[in-house]
Coordinates of C-alpha atoms in Angstrom, one line a residue:
Chain A
X1 CA -0.2 0.5 0.3
X2 CA 0.8 3.1 -1.3
X3 CA 1.7 6.4 2.3
X4 CA -1.4 8.0 0.3
X5 CA -3.1 4.4 1.3
X6 CA -1.8 4.3 4.9
X7 CA -4.8 3.3 7.0
X8 CA -6.1 5.1 10.6
X9 CA -5.7 3.1 13.5
X10 CA -8.3 0.9 14.2
X11 CA -11.2 1.8 16.7
X12 CA -14.8 1.1 17.4
X13 CA -17.2 2.9 16.1
X14 CA -21.1 2.9 17.0
X15 CA -23.9 3.1 15.3
X16 CA -24.7 6.8 17.1
X17 CA -20.4 7.9 15.9
X18 CA -21.3 6.4 12.6
X19 CA -24.2 8.9 12.0
X20 CA -22.6 12.1 13.2
X21 CA -18.8 11.8 12.1
X22 CA -17.9 13.7 9.7
X23 CA -17.4 11.1 6.0
X24 CA -13.5 11.6 6.3
X25 CA -13.5 10.3 10.1
X26 CA -15.8 7.4 9.4
X27 CA -14.3 4.2 9.1
X28 CA -15.5 1.0 8.9
X29 CA -13.7 -1.7 10.5
X30 CA -15.0 -4.8 8.7
X31 CA -13.9 -8.9 9.8
X32 CA -13.7 -11.1 6.8
X33 CA -15.3 -14.7 7.4
X34 CA -12.2 -16.8 6.9
X35 CA -12.5 -20.4 5.1
X36 CA -11.6 -21.3 8.6
X37 CA -15.0 -20.8 9.7
X38 CA -16.6 -23.8 7.6
X39 CA -15.9 -25.5 11.0
X40 CA -18.9 -25.5 13.0
X41 CA -17.1 -25.1 15.9
X42 CA -15.2 -21.4 14.8
X43 CA -18.8 -20.7 12.9
X44 CA -20.5 -21.5 16.8
X45 CA -17.6 -18.8 18.1
X46 CA -18.5 -16.2 15.3
X47 CA -22.2 -16.0 16.1
X48 CA -21.7 -15.9 19.7
X49 CA -19.4 -13.0 19.3
X50 CA -21.8 -11.2 16.5
X51 CA -19.3 -11.8 13.9
X52 CA -21.6 -10.4 10.5
X53 CA -21.8 -13.2 8.1
X54 CA -22.3 -15.3 10.8
X55 CA -25.6 -15.3 10.1
X56 CA -25.7 -15.5 6.2
X57 CA -23.3 -18.5 6.7
X58 CA -25.2 -20.4 9.1
X59 CA -27.7 -20.2 6.9
X60 CA -26.6 -21.6 4.1
X61 CA -25.1 -24.3 5.9
X62 CA -28.2 -25.6 7.9
X63 CA -31.2 -24.1 6.1
X64 CA -31.7 -27.6 4.4
X65 CA -30.8 -29.6 6.9
X66 CA -33.5 -27.8 9.6
X67 CA -36.7 -27.6 6.9
X68 CA -36.5 -31.2 6.3
X69 CA -36.4 -32.1 9.8
X70 CA -39.2 -29.8 10.7
X71 CA -41.1 -30.7 7.8
X72 CA -40.9 -34.4 9.3
X73 CA -41.8 -33.5 12.8
X74 CA -44.6 -31.4 11.9
X75 CA -45.6 -32.3 8.6
X76 CA -46.2 -30.3 4.8
X77 CA -47.2 -26.7 5.0
X78 CA -45.9 -23.6 5.5
X79 CA -42.5 -23.9 7.3
X80 CA -40.7 -20.4 6.7
X81 CA -41.8 -19.1 10.2
X82 CA -40.9 -22.5 12.2
X83 CA -37.3 -22.1 10.4
X84 CA -37.0 -18.5 11.3
X85 CA -37.8 -19.0 14.9
X86 CA -35.2 -22.2 15.1
X87 CA -32.1 -20.1 13.7
X88 CA -32.7 -16.8 16.0
X89 CA -33.4 -19.1 19.2
X90 CA -29.7 -20.4 18.0
X91 CA -28.9 -16.5 17.8
X92 CA -30.2 -16.1 20.9
X93 CA -28.4 -19.3 23.1
X94 CA -25.5 -19.8 20.8
X95 CA -23.3 -18.2 23.9
X96 CA -24.7 -20.6 26.0
X97 CA -23.5 -24.0 24.0
X98 CA -20.8 -25.4 25.6
X99 CA -19.5 -27.7 22.7
X100 CA -19.2 -24.9 20.3
X101 CA -18.5 -28.2 17.5
X102 CA -21.8 -29.4 18.6
X103 CA -23.3 -26.6 16.8
X104 CA -25.5 -29.4 14.6
X105 CA -26.8 -31.4 17.5
X106 CA -27.7 -27.6 19.2
X107 CA -30.0 -26.6 16.4
X108 CA -32.0 -30.3 16.3
X109 CA -32.1 -29.5 19.5
X110 CA -33.8 -26.3 19.1
X111 CA -36.2 -27.4 16.1
X112 CA -37.1 -30.5 18.3
X113 CA -38.7 -27.4 20.7
X114 CA -40.1 -25.7 18.1
X115 CA -41.7 -28.9 16.5
X116 CA -43.3 -29.8 19.8
X117 CA -44.6 -26.4 20.5
X118 CA -45.7 -26.0 17.0
X119 CA -47.6 -29.3 17.4
X120 CA -49.2 -28.4 20.8
X121 CA -50.6 -25.3 19.7
X122 CA -52.4 -27.7 16.9
X123 CA -54.1 -29.5 19.0
X124 CA -55.1 -26.9 20.6
X125 CA -56.5 -25.5 17.6
X126 CA -58.1 -28.6 16.9
X127 CA -59.4 -28.9 20.7
X128 CA -61.5 -25.4 19.7
X129 CA -62.6 -25.5 16.4
X130 CA -63.8 -29.4 17.2
X131 CA -62.3 -30.8 13.7
X132 CA -59.0 -31.6 11.9
X133 CA -57.2 -28.9 10.1
X134 CA -56.8 -30.7 6.8
X135 CA -53.3 -31.0 5.4
X136 CA -51.8 -28.1 3.2
X137 CA -51.9 -28.4 0.1
X138 CA -48.5 -28.7 -1.2
X139 CA -46.5 -30.7 -4.3
X140 CA -45.7 -34.4 -3.5
X141 CA -42.3 -35.2 -3.5
X142 CA -42.3 -38.8 -3.9
X143 CA -42.3 -40.1 -7.2
X144 CA -45.8 -41.8 -7.8
X145 CA -49.1 -41.4 -7.1
X146 CA -49.0 -44.6 -4.8
X147 CA -46.3 -43.1 -2.6
X148 CA -47.5 -39.8 -2.7
X149 CA -51.2 -41.5 -1.0
X150 CA -49.2 -43.1 1.2
X151 CA -47.4 -40.1 2.4
X152 CA -50.8 -38.3 3.0
X153 CA -52.0 -40.9 4.8
X154 CA -48.8 -41.6 7.1
X155 CA -49.2 -37.6 7.7
X156 CA -52.4 -38.5 8.7
X157 CA -51.6 -40.8 11.4
X158 CA -48.8 -39.1 12.6
X159 CA -51.2 -35.8 13.5
X160 CA -53.4 -37.8 15.7
X161 CA -50.2 -38.8 17.8
X162 CA -49.5 -36.5 20.6
X163 CA -46.3 -34.4 20.3
X164 CA -43.8 -36.2 22.1
X165 CA -45.2 -39.7 20.6
X166 CA -44.6 -38.3 17.2
X167 CA -41.2 -36.7 18.0
X168 CA -40.3 -39.8 19.3
X169 CA -40.9 -41.5 16.1
X170 CA -39.1 -39.4 13.7
X171 CA -36.0 -38.4 15.6
X172 CA -35.6 -42.4 16.2
X173 CA -37.1 -43.9 12.8
X174 CA -36.5 -41.0 10.3
X175 CA -33.6 -39.5 11.9
X176 CA -32.0 -42.3 13.3
X177 CA -31.0 -40.8 15.9
X178 CA -29.6 -43.6 18.7
X179 CA -32.0 -43.8 21.8
X180 CA -28.9 -43.0 23.9
X181 CA -28.8 -39.1 21.7
X182 CA -32.3 -38.5 22.1
X183 CA -31.8 -38.7 25.4
X184 CA -29.7 -35.1 24.8
X185 CA -32.6 -34.3 21.9
X186 CA -35.4 -34.6 24.2
X187 CA -34.0 -33.9 27.7
X188 CA -34.8 -37.5 28.8
X189 CA -33.4 -39.9 30.5
X190 CA -31.9 -43.4 28.8
X191 CA -34.7 -45.4 30.4
X192 CA -37.2 -42.9 29.5
X193 CA -35.8 -42.4 26.4
X194 CA -36.0 -46.0 25.7
X195 CA -40.0 -46.0 26.8
X196 CA -41.3 -43.4 24.9
X197 CA -39.3 -45.1 21.3
X198 CA -41.1 -48.8 22.4
X199 CA -44.5 -47.1 22.8
X200 CA -44.5 -45.0 19.8
X201 CA -43.6 -47.7 17.7
X202 CA -46.1 -50.0 19.0
X203 CA -49.1 -47.2 18.8
X204 CA -47.7 -46.3 15.3
X205 CA -47.5 -49.7 14.1
X206 CA -51.3 -50.5 15.5
X207 CA -53.2 -47.5 13.5
X208 CA -50.8 -48.4 10.7
X209 CA -51.8 -52.2 10.1
X210 CA -55.6 -50.2 10.5
X211 CA -55.0 -48.1 7.4
X212 CA -55.5 -50.4 4.3
X213 CA -54.1 -47.5 1.4
X214 CA -50.8 -47.6 3.7
X215 CA -50.9 -51.2 4.4
X216 CA -50.7 -51.8 0.8
X217 CA -47.9 -49.5 -0.8
X218 CA -46.2 -51.0 2.1
X219 CA -46.7 -54.7 1.8
X220 CA -45.8 -54.0 -2.7
X221 CA -42.7 -52.2 -1.3
X222 CA -41.3 -55.0 0.5
X223 CA -42.2 -57.3 -2.5
X224 CA -40.3 -55.0 -4.8
X225 CA -36.9 -54.3 -2.6
X226 CA -35.7 -51.2 -1.8
X227 CA -37.5 -48.2 -2.4
X228 CA -35.4 -45.9 -3.6
X229 CA -37.6 -43.4 -5.3
X230 CA -37.5 -45.5 -8.6
X231 CA -34.0 -45.1 -9.3
X232 CA -32.9 -46.9 -12.0
Chain B
X1 CA -37.1 -58.7 10.9
X2 CA -40.5 -59.0 11.6
X3 CA -43.6 -57.2 10.1
X4 CA -44.0 -55.6 12.6
X5 CA -40.7 -53.5 12.5
X6 CA -40.5 -53.9 8.9
X7 CA -43.6 -51.4 8.6
X8 CA -41.5 -48.4 10.4
X9 CA -38.7 -49.0 8.8
X10 CA -41.2 -49.0 5.3
X11 CA -42.7 -45.8 7.0
X12 CA -39.5 -44.3 7.9
X13 CA -38.4 -44.3 4.2
X14 CA -41.4 -42.8 2.9
X15 CA -40.8 -40.3 5.3
X16 CA -36.8 -39.6 4.5
X17 CA -37.9 -39.9 0.7
X18 CA -40.1 -36.7 1.2
X19 CA -37.2 -33.8 0.5
X20 CA -38.2 -30.5 0.5
X21 CA -37.4 -28.6 -2.2
X22 CA -37.2 -25.2 -1.9
X23 CA -37.6 -22.1 -4.6
X24 CA -33.4 -20.9 -4.6
X25 CA -34.7 -17.1 -4.7
X26 CA -37.0 -18.1 -2.0
X27 CA -34.5 -19.1 -0.1
X28 CA -32.1 -16.7 -0.8
X29 CA -34.9 -14.3 0.9
X30 CA -35.8 -15.6 3.7
X31 CA -31.7 -15.7 4.8
X32 CA -31.8 -12.6 4.0
X33 CA -35.0 -12.1 6.5
X34 CA -32.9 -13.9 8.5
X35 CA -29.9 -11.7 8.5
X36 CA -31.9 -8.6 9.0
X37 CA -33.7 -10.5 12.2
X38 CA -30.5 -11.1 13.7
X39 CA -29.1 -7.4 13.1
X40 CA -31.8 -5.9 14.5
X41 CA -32.1 -8.0 17.4
X42 CA -28.9 -7.1 18.1
X43 CA -28.8 -3.8 18.1
X44 CA -31.7 -3.9 20.2
X45 CA -30.2 -5.8 22.7
X46 CA -26.7 -4.1 22.8
X47 CA -24.1 -7.5 21.7
X48 CA -22.0 -8.2 24.0
X49 CA -18.5 -8.5 22.7
X50 CA -16.4 -12.0 23.8
X51 CA -13.4 -10.6 22.3
X52 CA -12.7 -7.2 23.0
X53 CA -9.8 -7.3 20.9
X54 CA -11.2 -7.8 17.8
X55 CA -13.1 -4.2 16.8
X56 CA -16.2 -4.1 14.5
X57 CA -19.3 -2.3 13.6
X58 CA -21.9 -5.6 13.2
X59 CA -21.9 -5.1 9.6
X60 CA -24.1 -2.3 8.9
X61 CA -24.8 -0.9 5.6
X62 CA -22.8 2.5 5.3
X63 CA -23.6 5.8 4.1
X64 CA -20.3 7.5 2.7
X65 CA -19.9 8.3 -0.7
X66 CA -16.6 7.7 -0.1
X67 CA -15.5 5.1 2.4
X68 CA -12.3 3.2 3.1
X69 CA -12.8 -0.2 5.0
X70 CA -10.1 -2.1 7.1
X71 CA -10.2 -5.4 7.6
X72 CA -9.0 -6.9 10.8
X73 CA -6.7 -10.1 10.2
X74 CA -8.3 -13.1 12.1
X75 CA -6.0 -14.8 14.0
X76 CA -5.6 -17.4 11.0
X77 CA -4.2 -14.0 8.9
X78 CA -6.6 -13.8 6.3
X79 CA -5.8 -11.0 3.1
X80 CA -6.6 -7.4 4.4
X81 CA -8.6 -5.6 1.7
X82 CA -10.0 -1.6 1.5
X83 CA -12.5 -0.6 -0.9
X84 CA -12.5 2.6 -3.1
X85 CA -15.6 3.9 -4.2
X86 CA -18.5 1.9 -2.9
X87 CA -20.3 1.1 0.4
X88 CA -19.7 -1.9 2.1
X89 CA -23.3 -4.2 3.0
X90 CA -23.8 -6.6 4.8
X91 CA -22.6 -10.2 3.3
X92 CA -19.6 -8.2 1.8
X93 CA -21.6 -6.9 -1.1
X94 CA -19.6 -4.0 -3.2
X95 CA -21.9 -2.0 -5.0
X96 CA -20.6 -0.1 -7.9
X97 CA -23.3 2.7 -7.9
X98 CA -21.9 5.7 -9.1
X99 CA -18.3 4.5 -9.7
X100 CA -16.0 2.0 -10.6
X101 CA -15.1 0.2 -6.8
X102 CA -11.5 -1.0 -6.4
X103 CA -11.1 -2.9 -3.5
X104 CA -7.6 -3.9 -3.1
X105 CA -5.7 -6.5 -1.2
X106 CA -2.9 -6.6 1.2
X107 CA -0.6 -9.1 -1.2
X108 CA -1.7 -6.7 -4.1
X109 CA -4.0 -8.4 -6.0
X110 CA -7.0 -5.6 -7.3
X111 CA -10.4 -6.8 -7.5
X112 CA -11.6 -3.4 -10.1
X113 CA -16.4 -3.4 -10.0
X114 CA -17.5 -1.4 -12.6
X115 CA -20.0 0.9 -12.4
X116 CA -23.3 -0.3 -12.0
X117 CA -22.2 -3.9 -11.2
X118 CA -22.3 -5.7 -8.0
X119 CA -20.4 -8.1 -6.0
X120 CA -19.7 -10.1 -2.8
X121 CA -16.1 -10.7 -1.1
X122 CA -17.9 -14.3 0.5
X123 CA -14.6 -15.9 1.6
X124 CA -11.0 -14.1 2.6
X125 CA -8.2 -16.7 3.3
X126 CA -4.6 -16.5 3.7
X127 CA -3.8 -17.0 0.1
X128 CA -6.7 -15.3 -1.8
X129 CA -10.3 -14.6 -2.1
X130 CA -13.9 -16.2 -3.4
X131 CA -15.5 -13.2 -5.7
X132 CA -19.1 -14.1 -6.6
X133 CA -19.8 -11.6 -9.4
X134 CA -23.9 -11.0 -9.0
X135 CA -24.2 -8.9 -12.0
X136 CA -21.8 -6.5 -14.2
X137 CA -18.6 -6.5 -15.1
X138 CA -15.2 -6.6 -12.7
X139 CA -11.5 -7.0 -13.9
X140 CA -8.7 -8.6 -11.6
X141 CA -5.5 -8.6 -11.5
X142 CA -4.2 -11.3 -9.7
X143 CA -0.6 -11.2 -7.5
X144 CA 0.9 -14.3 -8.6
X145 CA 2.9 -16.3 -5.5
X146 CA 3.7 -19.2 -4.8
X147 CA 0.4 -20.2 -3.1
X148 CA -2.7 -18.5 -4.5
X149 CA -6.3 -18.9 -3.9
X150 CA -8.0 -17.0 -6.0
X151 CA -11.3 -17.5 -7.8
X152 CA -14.7 -15.7 -8.8
X153 CA -17.8 -16.9 -9.6
X154 CA -20.2 -15.5 -12.2
X155 CA -24.0 -17.3 -11.8
X156 CA -22.9 -21.2 -12.5
X157 CA -19.8 -20.4 -13.7
X158 CA -16.0 -20.3 -11.3
X159 CA -13.1 -19.0 -13.1
X160 CA -10.0 -20.3 -11.3
X161 CA -7.1 -18.0 -11.6
X162 CA -3.4 -18.6 -10.2
X163 CA -1.7 -15.5 -11.1
X164 CA -3.2 -13.2 -13.9
X165 CA -4.6 -10.2 -15.6
X166 CA -8.6 -10.8 -17.0
X167 CA -12.2 -9.1 -17.2
X168 CA -15.6 -11.4 -15.8
X169 CA -18.3 -10.0 -17.6
X170 CA -22.0 -12.0 -16.6
X171 CA -25.4 -10.9 -17.5
X172 CA -28.0 -12.8 -15.2
X173 CA -30.5 -11.4 -17.4
X174 CA -29.0 -13.3 -20.4
X175 CA -27.4 -15.6 -19.0
X176 CA -24.1 -14.5 -20.5
X177 CA -20.8 -14.7 -19.7
X178 CA -17.7 -13.2 -21.2
X179 CA -14.0 -14.1 -20.0
X180 CA -11.2 -11.7 -21.3
X181 CA -7.6 -12.4 -20.1
X182 CA -5.2 -10.5 -20.4
X183 CA -2.0 -11.8 -18.8
X184 CA -1.6 -15.5 -17.4
X185 CA -4.2 -18.0 -17.1
X186 CA -7.4 -19.4 -16.2
X187 CA -9.5 -22.5 -15.9
X188 CA -13.5 -21.6 -16.6
X189 CA -15.7 -24.2 -15.0
X190 CA -19.7 -24.5 -15.2
X191 CA -22.1 -25.3 -17.7
X192 CA -21.5 -26.3 -21.4
X193 CA -17.7 -26.5 -20.4
X194 CA -17.7 -29.6 -19.7
X195 CA -14.7 -30.5 -17.0
X196 CA -13.4 -26.7 -18.1
X197 CA -11.9 -24.9 -20.6
X198 CA -8.4 -22.9 -20.0
X199 CA -8.1 -19.6 -21.5
X200 CA -4.5 -18.7 -22.4
X201 CA -2.9 -15.1 -22.5
X202 CA -4.6 -12.9 -25.2
X203 CA -7.8 -15.5 -25.8
X204 CA -11.4 -14.6 -24.8
X205 CA -14.7 -17.5 -23.8
X206 CA -18.0 -16.4 -24.8
X207 CA -20.1 -18.5 -23.3
X208 CA -24.9 -18.1 -24.1
X209 CA -26.7 -20.5 -21.6
X210 CA -29.8 -19.8 -23.8
X211 CA -28.1 -20.8 -27.3
X212 CA -26.1 -23.3 -25.2
X213 CA -23.2 -21.8 -27.5
X214 CA -19.5 -21.3 -26.5
X215 CA -17.2 -19.1 -28.6
X216 CA -13.5 -19.2 -28.0
X217 CA -11.5 -16.2 -29.8
X218 CA -8.3 -13.9 -29.7
X219 CA -9.0 -11.1 -28.0
X220 CA -8.5 -8.9 -31.0
X221 CA -10.4 -11.1 -33.7
X222 CA -14.0 -11.7 -34.1
X223 CA -15.5 -14.5 -32.3
X224 CA -15.2 -17.8 -33.1
X225 CA -17.7 -20.7 -32.3
X226 CA -16.6 -23.9 -30.7
X227 CA -18.5 -27.4 -29.9
X228 CA -19.7 -27.3 -26.4
X229 CA -18.0 -30.7 -25.7
X230 CA -14.9 -29.9 -26.9
X231 CA -11.5 -30.2 -24.7
X232 CA -9.7 -27.7 -23.2
X233 CA -6.6 -28.7 -25.2
X234 CA -8.3 -27.6 -28.5
X235 CA -8.1 -24.3 -28.2
X236 CA -4.6 -24.1 -28.8
X237 CA -5.3 -24.9 -32.5
X238 CA -6.0 -22.1 -34.4
X239 CA -8.7 -23.0 -37.2
X240 CA -12.1 -22.0 -35.7
X241 CA -14.6 -24.9 -35.1
X242 CA -18.0 -24.7 -36.2
X243 CA -21.4 -23.9 -34.2
X244 CA -22.9 -27.1 -33.4
X245 CA -25.9 -25.6 -31.6
X246 CA -28.9 -27.2 -33.5
X247 CA -31.5 -23.7 -34.1
X248 CA -34.8 -23.8 -31.6
X249 CA -38.0 -24.8 -33.5
X250 CA -39.4 -22.3 -35.0
X251 CA -42.9 -23.2 -33.6
X252 CA -41.7 -23.4 -29.8
X253 CA -39.5 -22.0 -27.5
X254 CA -37.1 -24.4 -26.1
X255 CA -37.4 -25.0 -22.7
X256 CA -33.4 -24.4 -21.9
X257 CA -34.4 -20.6 -23.1
X258 CA -37.8 -20.6 -20.8
X259 CA -35.7 -22.0 -18.0
X260 CA -33.0 -19.0 -18.2
X261 CA -35.3 -16.6 -18.3
X262 CA -37.3 -18.0 -14.8
X263 CA -40.6 -19.0 -17.0
X264 CA -40.5 -22.2 -14.9
X265 CA -44.0 -22.7 -14.1
X266 CA -44.2 -22.2 -18.1
X267 CA -42.3 -25.4 -19.0
X268 CA -43.8 -27.5 -16.1
X269 CA -47.4 -26.9 -17.9
X270 CA -46.3 -27.9 -21.1
X271 CA -44.7 -30.8 -19.8
X272 CA -48.0 -31.4 -18.7
X273 CA -49.6 -30.6 -21.5
X274 CA -47.4 -32.9 -23.6
X275 CA -47.9 -35.7 -21.1
X276 CA -45.5 -36.4 -18.2
X277 CA -44.9 -40.1 -18.7
X278 CA -44.6 -38.9 -22.9
X279 CA -42.1 -36.5 -22.1
X280 CA -40.0 -38.7 -19.5
X281 CA -40.0 -41.9 -21.7
X282 CA -39.6 -39.8 -25.3
X283 CA -38.1 -36.2 -24.7
X284 CA -35.1 -35.0 -26.0
X285 CA -31.8 -35.1 -23.4
X286 CA -32.0 -31.3 -23.6
X287 CA -35.6 -31.4 -22.5
X288 CA -35.1 -33.6 -19.6
X289 CA -32.6 -31.1 -18.1
X290 CA -34.0 -28.2 -18.6
X291 CA -37.8 -29.7 -17.2
X292 CA -35.3 -31.1 -14.3
X293 CA -34.1 -27.5 -13.1
X294 CA -37.6 -26.3 -14.0
X295 CA -39.2 -28.6 -11.5
X296 CA -36.2 -27.7 -9.0
X297 CA -37.0 -24.1 -9.0
X298 CA -40.2 -24.5 -9.0
X299 CA -40.4 -26.7 -5.9
X300 CA -41.4 -30.0 -7.5
X301 CA -38.4 -31.9 -6.1
X302 CA -40.3 -35.2 -7.1
X303 CA -40.8 -34.4 -10.9
X304 CA -37.2 -33.2 -10.7
X305 CA -36.6 -36.1 -9.1
X306 CA -37.8 -38.4 -12.1
X307 CA -36.4 -35.9 -15.1
X308 CA -33.2 -36.7 -13.6
X309 CA -33.8 -40.4 -13.2
X310 CA -35.1 -40.9 -16.8
X311 CA -31.6 -38.9 -18.2
X312 CA -29.9 -41.8 -16.5
X313 CA -32.3 -44.2 -17.8
X314 CA -32.1 -43.4 -21.2
X315 CA -29.0 -41.2 -21.5
X316 CA -26.8 -43.3 -19.8
X317 CA -23.4 -42.9 -21.5
X318 CA -23.9 -38.7 -21.5
X319 CA -22.1 -36.2 -19.5
X320 CA -25.6 -35.2 -18.7
X321 CA -26.6 -38.5 -17.0
X322 CA -23.5 -37.7 -14.7
X323 CA -24.1 -34.9 -13.6
X324 CA -28.1 -35.8 -13.1
X325 CA -26.7 -38.5 -10.1
X326 CA -24.5 -35.2 -8.8
X327 CA -27.8 -33.0 -8.7
X328 CA -30.3 -36.3 -7.3
X329 CA -27.3 -36.5 -4.5
X330 CA -28.3 -32.1 -3.7
X331 CA -32.0 -33.4 -3.9
X332 CA -31.6 -36.2 -1.6
X333 CA -29.6 -34.0 1.4
X334 CA -32.9 -31.7 2.9
X335 CA -33.8 -35.8 3.4
X336 CA -32.0 -38.8 3.2
X337 CA -28.1 -38.7 3.9
X338 CA -27.3 -41.8 2.8
X339 CA -29.3 -41.9 -0.2
X340 CA -27.6 -38.5 -0.7
X341 CA -24.4 -39.8 -0.1
X342 CA -24.8 -43.2 -2.2
X343 CA -25.5 -40.3 -4.9
X344 CA -22.6 -38.3 -4.6
X345 CA -20.8 -42.0 -4.8
X346 CA -22.1 -42.8 -7.6
X347 CA -21.1 -39.4 -9.5
X348 CA -17.5 -39.8 -8.3
X349 CA -17.2 -43.1 -9.9
X350 CA -19.0 -42.6 -13.2
X351 CA -16.5 -38.9 -13.2
X352 CA -13.5 -38.7 -11.2
X353 CA -12.1 -35.8 -13.0
X354 CA -16.1 -34.4 -13.2
X355 CA -17.1 -30.2 -12.5
X356 CA -19.1 -31.3 -9.4
X357 CA -16.0 -34.2 -8.4
X358 CA -14.8 -31.5 -5.4
X359 CA -18.5 -30.2 -4.4
X360 CA -19.5 -33.8 -3.9
X361 CA -16.4 -35.3 -1.9
X362 CA -17.0 -32.2 0.1
X363 CA -20.3 -32.3 0.4
X364 CA -20.2 -35.8 1.0
X365 CA -17.3 -35.0 4.1
X366 CA -20.3 -32.8 5.4
X367 CA -22.5 -35.9 5.5
X368 CA -20.5 -37.8 7.1
X369 CA -18.6 -35.6 9.8
X370 CA -21.5 -35.9 12.2
X371 CA -22.8 -39.2 11.7
X372 CA -20.3 -41.4 11.0
X373 CA -16.9 -39.3 12.2
X374 CA -14.1 -42.0 11.5
X375 CA -15.6 -42.2 7.8
X376 CA -16.0 -38.8 7.3
X377 CA -11.5 -38.7 8.1
X378 CA -11.0 -41.0 5.5
X379 CA -12.8 -39.1 3.4
X380 CA -11.3 -36.2 4.3
X381 CA -8.1 -37.4 3.4
X382 CA -9.0 -38.4 -0.2
X383 CA -10.0 -34.3 -0.2
X384 CA -6.9 -33.0 -0.3
X385 CA -4.7 -35.5 -1.8
X386 CA -7.6 -34.2 -5.0
X387 CA -8.2 -31.2 -3.9
X388 CA -5.9 -29.7 -1.8
X389 CA -7.1 -25.9 -2.6
X390 CA -11.3 -26.8 -3.0
X391 CA -13.5 -25.4 -1.0
X392 CA -14.1 -27.6 1.8
X393 CA -10.0 -27.7 2.3
X394 CA -9.9 -25.9 5.0
X395 CA -13.2 -28.2 6.7
X396 CA -10.9 -31.3 5.6
X397 CA -8.3 -29.9 7.4
X398 CA -10.0 -29.2 10.7
X399 CA -11.3 -33.2 10.9
X400 CA -7.9 -34.0 10.8
X401 CA -6.1 -31.4 13.3
X402 CA -3.7 -30.8 10.7

């Protein structure tokens, strides 16, 4: 850099100072997001420190995971607000994250809490309106109409469950989180987690067995081999 | 396995396959919404800095017409940079509204962003930076050092540089890229460019996505067309190559053109009118790829999956079939990590040197990182061996404790 470009010493500028200081004194100190922030621990630390680019980076990295998880926990429909709430709670609480490299687990835990609250709100609304809300219309993401119908019936079954049972089923079997890790996510003991998994398994199997459309799809699926969405 | 556990596993698989697909534009808008909400909360609550030694202002947009921005080196010594002629906004945006903006880096590299253009400084490391040209023109003069990690992305294209002087012009509305190389060498990757096209000093490249045309010429010559599947070495030949892009049928706008114009729903409607099954069974490769793109952008992951599967089935030996494997992995990521990894493995087996090889391996590593750390470390070693300067290299090094 030339002497003309020599930089003034760094100083901290508050928004008030920035507004009222004459142009020549207005300097902005900007910190880049270096490649090392791709590591979750460094990213969590950056978020806790209020790094200006952390929100964007965390969204790019984890929004798809959070959205997918919320969808499977609460069902298809408008998820934008739930996703936003998940990340906002993350930023509100990230400074309390004791193990920064557990950023993903932290986010999953928040997503579970958000999902539980949403499911409880829906049950209350259902009780007040005396009828179940219809599944929101949305493009299906399966490859054939049989699967689409089966998926619709499956979400209807899940909608009839209490929030905790539904969450346990999704986390244990769909997200494949071992029972030992469910204790952290659900905030309960291992014995309680296993008991909830067992109860959820029995209840959902019983409900599925009574649904001919869902059972027909499952049985056809088992006969034809692993259902991998129509791959060649 | 009992019938009952079969039921549970089948239902779980069905749910896992229910992949939510989000329109990229909508995703970007939601991301901006979060960024703004975080800033508002921070300013209200008086964000507490945990590292008082690190001085910064929280990334608020600057109002001055000419602002000098300072970068504090992060503890791992990323490059410093100054910006003149433009305001720096949240997310590293540099909008050259009234005049050209110049970004000068501490190792001597310069990026000149033309008036009316918008770029982002996305990643700054100790050996370079990644610049995203959102729209307009940028001229780069990159200092050649023993270790440089510079790239500029424009739309779906990436220009990788080692030490050079060149300009990049990206017009998103026309989906048109022009790269003019004055000095040094660059490698341009992206659609239509197979595994990448090397430009030598004094050459220019023009890529037009809607017409699926690539032209390479001397800077001083009139443009000459080149086959889109040409290997990089072909550029050294002086003889011009005839364009092989067939003209679009007069009675129908090509779906690729409609996708480039953002007319995704029209593509889906036309496919519906022709009959989805008919399109999947007998449509051209271009139509299937365009249909898969339109379906992804219109949040129709199911249809995108079918179109990509049809590409792999009907055009198994094509480059597009390999690309389809990668895209199927991306589609699967929101739902099933295992399925996504499987697709990435297929892509890597079929196209080990393909355009998306680095990303496929990197994304596989990320997916394995929390679920199978030991396996992730093995992938990290592979990644570093093959792509030591790749976008995921630092993640790989961190995984291996290097």
